[in-house]
């Protein structure tokens, strides 16, 4: 299984920085999400929350225990001069790819787990770590489960306006059950809850309000073959590996697609309609493959889209709904929407198609570096990425 994550915040009125912070790391065996809520609001709260979420996330991603992380937070957080304490609440969601989940909460509202249209009851145990009482629970997740965590600004929404005492936890739970569907992505569940909270605050949040959602999804793997293998005798082995992918199968590059066509005995059909608005070369079609594109130019454009998506959630949402149909758009959308893991199968041969070009001596290094940049952006977008060299 895999984990799809999304989060968003409303900043307290008249403040420039949010006092809540979310950190996420995708590791080899698990994904970890940390939501921290710093004491107060503004700059000081932002610093406390940033330190808390980052320290916990990075330490536990590297194998540290919860007490070790909490001790480090206690020793690191700067004290609030007004109150004389260093304080940040936090929620930790650790999801292993075998489906086991560890949920750890300190003074944040209890997380809500949705499964098949109902709220999953969780047994929580309490243990003392230093001066903190930590609530812990563990369960086995199923595909399409949602784990929704939020800061206390969510349950304060509507105080003194629509509601006398704000939402209670059950109100939040009922809203999610009423409006969220199992087919929704994590970002939609986050948006649904936060939009209602913003309405209750009349667009002027009285407290920092953050929602973070982890959705459990089935793992699907895409394989992308880029460039010819270093040794021609490996052509058949690499093509067989491409075709054995459990998910999407992609071929990038003219020489590469010729290799696939030769090994499989399936002809290449080249797109004859050239777009007047796209600067991306035409695509091709090979039976059994989901996408066949040109090589370096298409990959460079694809990486530009991925980088923009990794930088802006708003751009990412618009891009995923784009109806543009050139090779770069389709490849980026496939990598973002249709798989949880991407394996780049990169050939180390100096491509014969480049031998007449002046940059042929650096073409291989440039290609590998381009794939590495794509991998970095895909990891920021929550994908597991593996690069294989042949």
mmCIF file of C-alpha atoms in Angstrom:
data_model
loop_
_atom_site.group_PDB
_atom_site.id
_atom_site.type_symbol
_atom_site.label_atom_id
_atom_site.label_comp_id
_atom_site.label_asym_id
_atom_site.label_seq_id
_atom_site.Cartn_x
_atom_site.Cartn_y
_atom_site.Cartn_z
ATOM 1 C CA UNK A 1 0.000 0.000 0.000
ATOM 2 C CA UNK A 2 0.955 3.640 -0.351
ATOM 3 C CA UNK A 3 0.019 6.926 1.325
ATOM 4 C CA UNK A 4 -1.374 10.012 -0.365
ATOM 5 C CA UNK A 5 -0.964 13.165 1.757
ATOM 6 C CA UNK A 6 -2.302 16.709 1.585
ATOM 7 C CA UNK A 7 -2.535 19.620 3.993
ATOM 8 C CA UNK A 8 -3.610 23.235 4.074
ATOM 9 C CA UNK A 9 -3.943 26.049 6.616
ATOM 10 C CA UNK A 10 -5.917 29.191 7.425
ATOM 11 C CA UNK A 11 -3.786 31.865 9.068
ATOM 12 C CA UNK A 12 -5.203 33.738 12.063
ATOM 13 C CA UNK A 13 -6.539 37.143 11.107
ATOM 14 C CA UNK A 14 -4.007 40.004 11.276
ATOM 15 C CA UNK A 15 -1.097 37.545 11.322
ATOM 16 C CA UNK A 16 1.336 36.930 8.458
ATOM 17 C CA UNK A 17 2.704 33.555 9.542
ATOM 18 C CA UNK A 18 0.817 30.417 10.488
ATOM 19 C CA UNK A 19 1.461 28.976 13.944
ATOM 20 C CA UNK A 20 0.768 25.446 12.662
ATOM 21 C CA UNK A 21 3.208 23.421 10.596
ATOM 22 C CA UNK A 22 3.054 20.088 8.745
ATOM 23 C CA UNK A 23 6.082 17.966 7.808
ATOM 24 C CA UNK A 24 5.978 14.791 5.698
ATOM 25 C CA UNK A 25 8.676 12.264 4.816
ATOM 26 C CA UNK A 26 8.363 9.228 2.542
ATOM 27 C CA UNK A 27 10.866 6.589 3.650
ATOM 28 C CA UNK A 28 11.692 3.150 2.282
ATOM 29 C CA UNK A 29 9.304 1.328 4.621
ATOM 30 C CA UNK A 30 6.864 3.970 5.818
ATOM 31 C CA UNK A 31 5.486 7.477 5.456
ATOM 32 C CA UNK A 32 5.472 9.863 8.397
ATOM 33 C CA UNK A 33 3.277 12.950 8.750
ATOM 34 C CA UNK A 34 3.618 15.396 11.659
ATOM 35 C CA UNK A 35 1.233 18.257 12.444
ATOM 36 C CA UNK A 36 2.526 20.687 15.086
ATOM 37 C CA UNK A 37 0.669 23.616 16.654
ATOM 38 C CA UNK A 38 2.907 26.203 18.301
ATOM 39 C CA UNK A 39 1.945 28.104 21.454
ATOM 40 C CA UNK A 40 0.125 31.338 20.645
ATOM 41 C CA UNK A 41 0.226 32.718 17.118
ATOM 42 C CA UNK A 42 2.446 34.622 14.716
ATOM 43 C CA UNK A 43 6.228 34.390 14.506
ATOM 44 C CA UNK A 44 6.851 32.658 17.838
ATOM 45 C CA UNK A 45 4.222 29.994 17.213
ATOM 46 C CA UNK A 46 5.540 29.460 13.705
ATOM 47 C CA UNK A 47 9.072 28.871 15.024
ATOM 48 C CA UNK A 48 7.878 26.449 17.711
ATOM 49 C CA UNK A 49 5.707 24.492 15.263
ATOM 50 C CA UNK A 50 8.390 24.402 12.564
ATOM 51 C CA UNK A 51 11.036 23.104 14.957
ATOM 52 C CA UNK A 52 8.678 20.532 16.468
ATOM 53 C CA UNK A 53 7.385 19.115 13.183
ATOM 54 C CA UNK A 54 10.807 19.082 11.533
ATOM 55 C CA UNK A 55 12.678 17.512 14.462
ATOM 56 C CA UNK A 56 10.094 14.762 15.009
ATOM 57 C CA UNK A 57 9.733 14.000 11.315
ATOM 58 C CA UNK A 58 13.444 13.865 10.553
ATOM 59 C CA UNK A 59 14.447 11.961 13.696
ATOM 60 C CA UNK A 60 11.768 9.301 13.389
ATOM 61 C CA UNK A 61 12.444 8.976 9.661
ATOM 62 C CA UNK A 62 16.047 8.159 10.583
ATOM 63 C CA UNK A 63 15.009 5.539 13.146
ATOM 64 C CA UNK A 64 14.861 7.498 16.419
ATOM 65 C CA UNK A 65 12.300 6.509 19.050
ATOM 66 C CA UNK A 66 9.471 8.796 20.146
ATOM 67 C CA UNK A 67 11.045 9.497 23.597
ATOM 68 C CA UNK A 68 14.305 10.476 21.870
ATOM 69 C CA UNK A 69 12.450 12.869 19.592
ATOM 70 C CA UNK A 70 10.441 14.372 22.470
ATOM 71 C CA UNK A 71 13.583 14.826 24.588
ATOM 72 C CA UNK A 72 15.256 16.613 21.677
ATOM 73 C CA UNK A 73 12.240 18.911 21.249
ATOM 74 C CA UNK A 74 12.266 19.744 24.954
ATOM 75 C CA UNK A 75 15.953 20.621 24.827
ATOM 76 C CA UNK A 76 15.672 22.587 21.582
ATOM 77 C CA UNK A 77 12.500 24.687 21.676
ATOM 78 C CA UNK A 78 13.049 28.324 22.691
ATOM 79 C CA UNK A 79 11.052 29.402 25.718
ATOM 80 C CA UNK A 80 8.205 31.893 25.444
ATOM 81 C CA UNK A 81 9.281 34.897 27.537
ATOM 82 C CA UNK A 82 5.698 35.840 28.374
ATOM 83 C CA UNK A 83 4.692 32.403 29.656
ATOM 84 C CA UNK A 84 8.086 30.963 30.574
ATOM 85 C CA UNK A 85 7.442 27.712 28.690
ATOM 86 C CA UNK A 86 8.403 26.147 25.388
ATOM 87 C CA UNK A 87 5.311 24.465 24.079
ATOM 88 C CA UNK A 88 3.979 22.926 20.888
ATOM 89 C CA UNK A 89 1.292 20.295 20.525
ATOM 90 C CA UNK A 90 1.725 17.633 17.857
ATOM 91 C CA UNK A 91 0.146 14.684 16.075
ATOM 92 C CA UNK A 92 2.245 11.993 14.398
ATOM 93 C CA UNK A 93 0.851 9.637 11.751
ATOM 94 C CA UNK A 94 3.276 6.846 10.809
ATOM 95 C CA UNK A 95 1.974 4.551 8.065
ATOM 96 C CA UNK A 96 3.963 1.482 7.046
ATOM 97 C CA UNK A 97 3.497 0.226 3.517
ATOM 98 C CA UNK A 98 2.219 -3.109 4.851
ATOM 99 C CA UNK A 99 -0.782 -1.177 6.208
ATOM 100 C CA UNK A 100 0.113 -0.900 9.904
ATOM 101 C CA UNK A 101 -0.407 2.573 11.366
ATOM 102 C CA UNK A 102 0.955 4.206 14.500
ATOM 103 C CA UNK A 103 -0.919 7.315 15.677
ATOM 104 C CA UNK A 104 0.689 9.490 18.377
ATOM 105 C CA UNK A 105 -1.054 12.576 19.778
ATOM 106 C CA UNK A 106 -0.054 15.237 22.272
ATOM 107 C CA UNK A 107 -2.735 17.824 23.150
ATOM 108 C CA UNK A 108 -4.075 18.119 19.589
ATOM 109 C CA UNK A 109 -7.699 17.165 18.805
ATOM 110 C CA UNK A 110 -8.077 13.428 18.273
ATOM 111 C CA UNK A 111 -7.491 12.248 14.718
ATOM 112 C CA UNK A 112 -10.465 10.930 12.757
ATOM 113 C CA UNK A 113 -10.169 7.729 10.706
ATOM 114 C CA UNK A 114 -12.797 7.229 8.004
ATOM 115 C CA UNK A 115 -13.446 3.814 6.475
ATOM 116 C CA UNK A 116 -16.257 2.970 4.029
ATOM 117 C CA UNK A 117 -18.389 5.898 5.160
ATOM 118 C CA UNK A 118 -18.049 5.362 8.914
ATOM 119 C CA UNK A 119 -15.684 6.601 11.583
ATOM 120 C CA UNK A 120 -13.316 3.929 12.860
ATOM 121 C CA UNK A 121 -13.173 3.830 16.686
ATOM 122 C CA UNK A 122 -9.622 3.685 18.014
ATOM 123 C CA UNK A 123 -8.373 2.423 21.361
ATOM 124 C CA UNK A 124 -5.857 4.900 22.739
ATOM 125 C CA UNK A 125 -3.356 4.260 25.510
ATOM 126 C CA UNK A 126 -1.691 7.014 27.509
ATOM 127 C CA UNK A 127 1.944 7.082 28.525
ATOM 128 C CA UNK A 128 4.150 9.695 30.170
ATOM 129 C CA UNK A 129 7.235 10.981 28.349
ATOM 130 C CA UNK A 130 8.932 13.598 30.507
ATOM 131 C CA UNK A 131 6.225 16.085 31.438
ATOM 132 C CA UNK A 132 4.021 15.163 28.477
ATOM 133 C CA UNK A 133 1.117 12.725 28.426
ATOM 134 C CA UNK A 134 1.083 11.098 25.002
ATOM 135 C CA UNK A 135 -1.909 9.244 23.508
ATOM 136 C CA UNK A 136 -1.001 6.312 21.264
ATOM 137 C CA UNK A 137 -2.985 3.943 19.097
ATOM 138 C CA UNK A 138 -2.220 1.383 16.421
ATOM 139 C CA UNK A 139 -4.405 -0.214 13.754
ATOM 140 C CA UNK A 140 -4.247 -1.929 10.388
ATOM 141 C CA UNK A 141 -5.269 0.348 7.529
ATOM 142 C CA UNK A 142 -7.224 -0.655 4.429
ATOM 143 C CA UNK A 143 -7.234 0.908 0.951
ATOM 144 C CA UNK A 144 -9.315 4.127 0.799
ATOM 145 C CA UNK A 145 -9.013 4.785 4.543
ATOM 146 C CA UNK A 146 -8.624 8.471 5.436
ATOM 147 C CA UNK A 147 -6.660 9.611 8.489
ATOM 148 C CA UNK A 148 -7.613 13.251 9.141
ATOM 149 C CA UNK A 149 -5.670 15.285 11.703
ATOM 150 C CA UNK A 150 -6.199 18.945 12.578
ATOM 151 C CA UNK A 151 -5.197 21.720 14.946
ATOM 152 C CA UNK A 152 -7.524 23.148 17.589
ATOM 153 C CA UNK A 153 -8.382 26.118 15.379
ATOM 154 C CA UNK A 154 -10.728 23.728 13.564
ATOM 155 C CA UNK A 155 -12.898 23.032 16.603
ATOM 156 C CA UNK A 156 -12.820 26.719 17.653
ATOM 157 C CA UNK A 157 -14.446 27.733 14.356
ATOM 158 C CA UNK A 158 -17.716 29.653 14.715
ATOM 159 C CA UNK A 159 -17.206 30.681 18.353
ATOM 160 C CA UNK A 160 -19.140 33.906 18.948
ATOM 161 C CA UNK A 161 -20.516 33.992 15.382
ATOM 162 C CA UNK A 162 -22.566 31.087 14.037
ATOM 163 C CA UNK A 163 -21.970 28.901 17.091
ATOM 164 C CA UNK A 164 -21.796 29.738 20.785
ATOM 165 C CA UNK A 165 -19.027 27.293 21.623
ATOM 166 C CA UNK A 166 -17.605 26.335 18.233
ATOM 167 C CA UNK A 167 -17.652 22.878 16.719
ATOM 168 C CA UNK A 168 -17.135 19.928 18.930
ATOM 169 C CA UNK A 169 -15.190 16.920 17.739
ATOM 170 C CA UNK A 170 -18.357 15.027 16.810
ATOM 171 C CA UNK A 171 -19.496 17.901 14.560
ATOM 172 C CA UNK A 172 -16.226 17.737 12.618
ATOM 173 C CA UNK A 173 -16.568 13.985 12.299
ATOM 174 C CA UNK A 174 -20.164 14.225 11.028
ATOM 175 C CA UNK A 175 -19.218 16.878 8.470
ATOM 176 C CA UNK A 176 -16.498 14.632 7.065
ATOM 177 C CA UNK A 177 -18.823 11.620 6.964
ATOM 178 C CA UNK A 178 -21.517 13.613 5.180
ATOM 179 C CA UNK A 179 -19.407 15.253 2.482
ATOM 180 C CA UNK A 180 -16.382 13.004 1.863
ATOM 181 C CA UNK A 181 -16.441 10.058 -0.533
ATOM 182 C CA UNK A 182 -14.046 7.136 -0.576
ATOM 183 C CA UNK A 183 -13.051 8.094 -4.134
ATOM 184 C CA UNK A 184 -11.934 11.599 -3.101
ATOM 185 C CA UNK A 185 -8.194 12.300 -3.071
ATOM 186 C CA UNK A 186 -6.556 13.467 0.154
ATOM 187 C CA UNK A 187 -6.438 17.082 -1.042
ATOM 188 C CA UNK A 188 -10.229 17.117 -1.580
ATOM 189 C CA UNK A 189 -10.951 15.888 1.953
ATOM 190 C CA UNK A 190 -8.620 18.575 3.295
ATOM 191 C CA UNK A 191 -10.335 21.238 1.165
ATOM 192 C CA UNK A 192 -13.857 20.154 2.206
ATOM 193 C CA UNK A 193 -13.145 20.512 5.904
ATOM 194 C CA UNK A 194 -11.118 23.709 5.685
ATOM 195 C CA UNK A 195 -13.685 25.445 3.445
ATOM 196 C CA UNK A 196 -16.391 24.865 6.043
ATOM 197 C CA UNK A 197 -14.104 26.138 8.805
ATOM 198 C CA UNK A 198 -13.385 29.292 6.815
ATOM 199 C CA UNK A 199 -17.138 29.869 6.394
ATOM 200 C CA UNK A 200 -17.701 29.468 10.142
ATOM 201 C CA UNK A 201 -14.988 32.060 10.765
ATOM 202 C CA UNK A 202 -16.633 34.327 8.138
ATOM 203 C CA UNK A 203 -13.311 34.464 6.299
ATOM 204 C CA UNK A 204 -11.535 35.936 9.346
ATOM 205 C CA UNK A 205 -10.029 33.009 11.277
ATOM 206 C CA UNK A 206 -9.814 33.587 15.008
ATOM 207 C CA UNK A 207 -7.064 30.973 15.283
ATOM 208 C CA UNK A 208 -4.583 29.223 13.017
ATOM 209 C CA UNK A 209 -6.443 26.278 11.505
ATOM 210 C CA UNK A 210 -4.746 23.372 9.761
ATOM 211 C CA UNK A 211 -6.029 20.130 8.273
ATOM 212 C CA UNK A 212 -3.738 17.307 7.131
ATOM 213 C CA UNK A 213 -5.073 14.167 5.480
ATOM 214 C CA UNK A 214 -3.403 10.835 4.774
ATOM 215 C CA UNK A 215 -5.273 8.525 2.398
ATOM 216 C CA UNK A 216 -4.302 4.872 2.089
ATOM 217 C CA UNK A 217 -4.171 3.832 -1.568
ATOM 218 C CA UNK A 218 -3.207 0.673 -3.402
ATOM 219 C CA UNK A 219 0.415 0.689 -4.539
ATOM 220 C CA UNK A 220 0.837 0.872 -8.310
ATOM 221 C CA UNK A 221 4.169 0.935 -10.080
ATOM 222 C CA UNK A 222 5.013 2.672 -13.350
ATOM 223 C CA UNK A 223 8.194 1.899 -15.276
ATOM 224 C CA UNK A 224 9.785 4.420 -17.611
ATOM 225 C CA UNK A 225 12.473 3.250 -20.053
ATOM 226 C CA UNK A 226 14.806 6.063 -21.086
ATOM 227 C CA UNK A 227 17.658 5.468 -23.543
ATOM 228 C CA UNK A 228 19.316 2.297 -24.874
ATOM 229 C CA UNK A 229 21.205 -0.056 -22.507
ATOM 230 C CA UNK A 230 25.003 0.151 -22.489
ATOM 231 C CA UNK A 231 25.317 -3.401 -23.848
ATOM 232 C CA UNK A 232 23.023 -4.381 -26.752
ATOM 233 C CA UNK A 233 22.754 -7.921 -25.418
ATOM 234 C CA UNK A 234 20.773 -6.440 -22.483
ATOM 235 C CA UNK A 235 18.083 -4.974 -24.756
ATOM 236 C CA UNK A 236 15.712 -7.924 -24.444
ATOM 237 C CA UNK A 237 16.121 -8.183 -20.655
ATOM 238 C CA UNK A 238 15.377 -4.492 -20.132
ATOM 239 C CA UNK A 239 12.351 -4.549 -22.440
ATOM 240 C CA UNK A 240 10.975 -7.606 -20.633
ATOM 241 C CA UNK A 241 11.338 -5.761 -17.332
ATOM 242 C CA UNK A 242 9.499 -2.769 -18.775
ATOM 243 C CA UNK A 243 6.629 -4.916 -20.035
ATOM 244 C CA UNK A 244 6.330 -6.792 -16.725
ATOM 245 C CA UNK A 245 5.374 -3.611 -14.835
ATOM 246 C CA UNK A 246 2.240 -4.020 -12.724
ATOM 247 C CA UNK A 247 1.132 -0.525 -13.701
ATOM 248 C CA UNK A 248 1.872 1.933 -16.486
ATOM 249 C CA UNK A 249 4.573 1.270 -19.091
ATOM 250 C CA UNK A 250 6.318 4.258 -20.689
ATOM 251 C CA UNK A 251 9.052 4.526 -23.317
ATOM 252 C CA UNK A 252 10.949 7.788 -23.886
ATOM 253 C CA UNK A 253 13.194 8.370 -26.899
ATOM 254 C CA UNK A 254 13.278 7.417 -30.567
ATOM 255 C CA UNK A 255 16.137 4.926 -30.274
ATOM 256 C CA UNK A 256 14.559 3.444 -27.156
ATOM 257 C CA UNK A 257 11.191 2.962 -28.837
ATOM 258 C CA UNK A 258 12.898 1.311 -31.819
ATOM 259 C CA UNK A 259 14.491 -1.177 -29.413
ATOM 260 C CA UNK A 260 11.101 -1.942 -27.836
ATOM 261 C CA UNK A 261 9.531 -2.343 -31.289
ATOM 262 C CA UNK A 262 12.309 -4.680 -32.449
ATOM 263 C CA UNK A 263 12.227 -6.886 -29.343
ATOM 264 C CA UNK A 264 8.434 -7.127 -29.199
ATOM 265 C CA UNK A 265 7.859 -7.294 -32.954
ATOM 266 C CA UNK A 266 5.204 -4.608 -32.609
ATOM 267 C CA UNK A 267 5.338 -1.682 -35.054
ATOM 268 C CA UNK A 268 5.713 1.962 -34.082
ATOM 269 C CA UNK A 269 2.933 4.259 -35.199
ATOM 270 C CA UNK A 270 4.094 7.888 -35.161
ATOM 271 C CA UNK A 271 1.704 10.726 -34.449
ATOM 272 C CA UNK A 272 1.271 12.684 -37.675
ATOM 273 C CA UNK A 273 -0.704 15.635 -36.325
ATOM 274 C CA UNK A 274 1.756 18.312 -35.165
ATOM 275 C CA UNK A 275 0.499 20.776 -32.565
ATOM 276 C CA UNK A 276 0.864 24.448 -33.390
ATOM 277 C CA UNK A 277 0.804 25.473 -29.717
ATOM 278 C CA UNK A 278 3.106 22.901 -28.132
ATOM 279 C CA UNK A 279 6.907 22.981 -28.247
ATOM 280 C CA UNK A 280 7.057 19.257 -27.419
ATOM 281 C CA UNK A 281 7.852 16.755 -30.225
ATOM 282 C CA UNK A 282 5.080 14.398 -31.387
ATOM 283 C CA UNK A 283 4.324 11.133 -29.625
ATOM 284 C CA UNK A 284 4.228 7.606 -30.995
ATOM 285 C CA UNK A 285 2.275 4.434 -30.225
ATOM 286 C CA UNK A 286 3.355 0.840 -29.577
ATOM 287 C CA UNK A 287 0.825 -1.812 -28.660
ATOM 288 C CA UNK A 288 1.177 -2.811 -25.008
ATOM 289 C CA UNK A 289 2.707 0.489 -23.889
ATOM 290 C CA UNK A 290 0.712 3.249 -22.247
ATOM 291 C CA UNK A 291 2.830 6.122 -23.519
ATOM 292 C CA UNK A 292 5.637 6.526 -26.076
ATOM 293 C CA UNK A 293 7.328 9.937 -26.280
ATOM 294 C CA UNK A 294 10.407 11.658 -27.654
ATOM 295 C CA UNK A 295 13.362 11.723 -25.288
ATOM 296 C CA UNK A 296 15.281 14.616 -23.768
ATOM 297 C CA UNK A 297 13.110 17.553 -24.906
ATOM 298 C CA UNK A 298 9.942 15.888 -23.628
ATOM 299 C CA UNK A 299 11.590 14.903 -20.332
ATOM 300 C CA UNK A 300 12.880 18.442 -19.803
ATOM 301 C CA UNK A 301 9.397 19.868 -20.300
ATOM 302 C CA UNK A 302 7.917 17.188 -18.073
ATOM 303 C CA UNK A 303 10.325 18.139 -15.315
ATOM 304 C CA UNK A 304 9.319 21.798 -15.631
ATOM 305 C CA UNK A 305 5.702 20.785 -15.001
ATOM 306 C CA UNK A 306 6.703 18.579 -12.050
ATOM 307 C CA UNK A 307 8.760 21.368 -10.511
ATOM 308 C CA UNK A 308 5.840 23.805 -10.762
ATOM 309 C CA UNK A 309 3.512 21.225 -9.208
ATOM 310 C CA UNK A 310 5.951 20.644 -6.341
ATOM 311 C CA UNK A 311 6.096 24.400 -5.717
ATOM 312 C CA UNK A 312 2.397 25.287 -5.888
ATOM 313 C CA UNK A 313 -0.609 23.195 -4.851
ATOM 314 C CA UNK A 314 -2.870 25.523 -6.818
ATOM 315 C CA UNK A 315 -0.822 25.021 -9.984
ATOM 316 C CA UNK A 316 -0.790 21.261 -9.400
ATOM 317 C CA UNK A 317 -4.587 21.105 -9.155
ATOM 318 C CA UNK A 318 -5.005 23.110 -12.357
ATOM 319 C CA UNK A 319 -2.367 21.074 -14.165
ATOM 320 C CA UNK A 320 -3.936 17.736 -13.252
ATOM 321 C CA UNK A 321 -7.168 18.943 -14.876
ATOM 322 C CA UNK A 322 -5.433 20.290 -17.993
ATOM 323 C CA UNK A 323 -6.788 19.009 -21.300
ATOM 324 C CA UNK A 324 -3.557 19.649 -23.192
ATOM 325 C CA UNK A 325 -2.443 16.436 -24.867
ATOM 326 C CA UNK A 326 1.247 16.678 -25.767
ATOM 327 C CA UNK A 327 3.756 14.090 -24.588
ATOM 328 C CA UNK A 328 5.131 16.121 -21.678
ATOM 329 C CA UNK A 329 1.717 16.916 -20.205
ATOM 330 C CA UNK A 330 0.531 13.327 -20.557
ATOM 331 C CA UNK A 331 3.731 11.951 -19.015
ATOM 332 C CA UNK A 332 3.614 14.329 -16.043
ATOM 333 C CA UNK A 333 -0.078 13.602 -15.458
ATOM 334 C CA UNK A 334 0.546 9.850 -15.670
ATOM 335 C CA UNK A 335 3.353 10.058 -13.104
ATOM 336 C CA UNK A 336 1.237 12.171 -10.748
ATOM 337 C CA UNK A 337 -2.169 10.483 -11.070
ATOM 338 C CA UNK A 338 -1.694 6.893 -12.149
ATOM 339 C CA UNK A 339 1.051 5.467 -9.922
ATOM 340 C CA UNK A 340 2.513 5.572 -6.437
ATOM 341 C CA UNK A 341 5.996 4.346 -7.386
ATOM 342 C CA UNK A 342 8.072 5.167 -10.462
ATOM 343 C CA UNK A 343 11.026 3.125 -11.687
ATOM 344 C CA UNK A 344 13.206 4.952 -14.217
ATOM 345 C CA UNK A 345 15.101 2.416 -16.337
ATOM 346 C CA UNK A 346 17.947 4.515 -17.717
ATOM 347 C CA UNK A 347 20.231 3.218 -20.462
ATOM 348 C CA UNK A 348 23.895 4.139 -20.159
ATOM 349 C CA UNK A 349 24.698 3.916 -23.853
ATOM 350 C CA UNK A 350 25.772 7.078 -25.650
ATOM 351 C CA UNK A 351 22.658 7.344 -27.803
ATOM 352 C CA UNK A 352 23.501 6.879 -31.505
ATOM 353 C CA UNK A 353 21.012 9.609 -32.320
ATOM 354 C CA UNK A 354 23.238 12.089 -30.499
ATOM 355 C CA UNK A 355 26.564 11.218 -32.088
ATOM 356 C CA UNK A 356 26.338 13.941 -34.686
ATOM 357 C CA UNK A 357 25.646 16.581 -32.037
ATOM 358 C CA UNK A 358 28.335 18.615 -30.374
ATOM 359 C CA UNK A 359 27.140 17.788 -26.883
ATOM 360 C CA UNK A 360 27.293 14.005 -27.325
ATOM 361 C CA UNK A 361 30.129 13.624 -24.805
ATOM 362 C CA UNK A 362 27.941 15.014 -22.023
ATOM 363 C CA UNK A 363 24.561 13.744 -23.232
ATOM 364 C CA UNK A 364 24.575 10.701 -20.939
ATOM 365 C CA UNK A 365 25.560 12.675 -17.837
ATOM 366 C CA UNK A 366 22.986 15.339 -18.677
ATOM 367 C CA UNK A 367 20.281 12.713 -19.160
ATOM 368 C CA UNK A 368 21.011 11.026 -15.827
ATOM 369 C CA UNK A 369 21.057 14.371 -14.034
ATOM 370 C CA UNK A 370 17.711 15.273 -15.627
ATOM 371 C CA UNK A 371 16.197 12.010 -14.382
ATOM 372 C CA UNK A 372 17.602 12.717 -10.908
ATOM 373 C CA UNK A 373 15.934 16.149 -10.901
ATOM 374 C CA UNK A 374 12.657 14.562 -11.962
ATOM 375 C CA UNK A 375 13.028 12.056 -9.131
ATOM 376 C CA UNK A 376 13.598 14.850 -6.605
ATOM 377 C CA UNK A 377 10.437 16.657 -7.688
ATOM 378 C CA UNK A 378 8.383 13.458 -7.712
ATOM 379 C CA UNK A 379 9.508 12.655 -4.166
ATOM 380 C CA UNK A 380 8.359 16.113 -3.056
ATOM 381 C CA UNK A 381 5.003 15.215 -4.581
ATOM 382 C CA UNK A 382 4.756 12.047 -2.498
ATOM 383 C CA UNK A 383 6.038 9.431 -4.937
ATOM 384 C CA UNK A 384 8.501 6.631 -4.293
ATOM 385 C CA UNK A 385 11.162 6.777 -7.025
ATOM 386 C CA UNK A 386 13.826 4.285 -8.035
ATOM 387 C CA UNK A 387 16.480 4.800 -10.717
ATOM 388 C CA UNK A 388 18.005 1.753 -12.416
ATOM 389 C CA UNK A 389 20.985 2.055 -14.743
ATOM 390 C CA UNK A 390 21.572 -0.449 -17.544
#
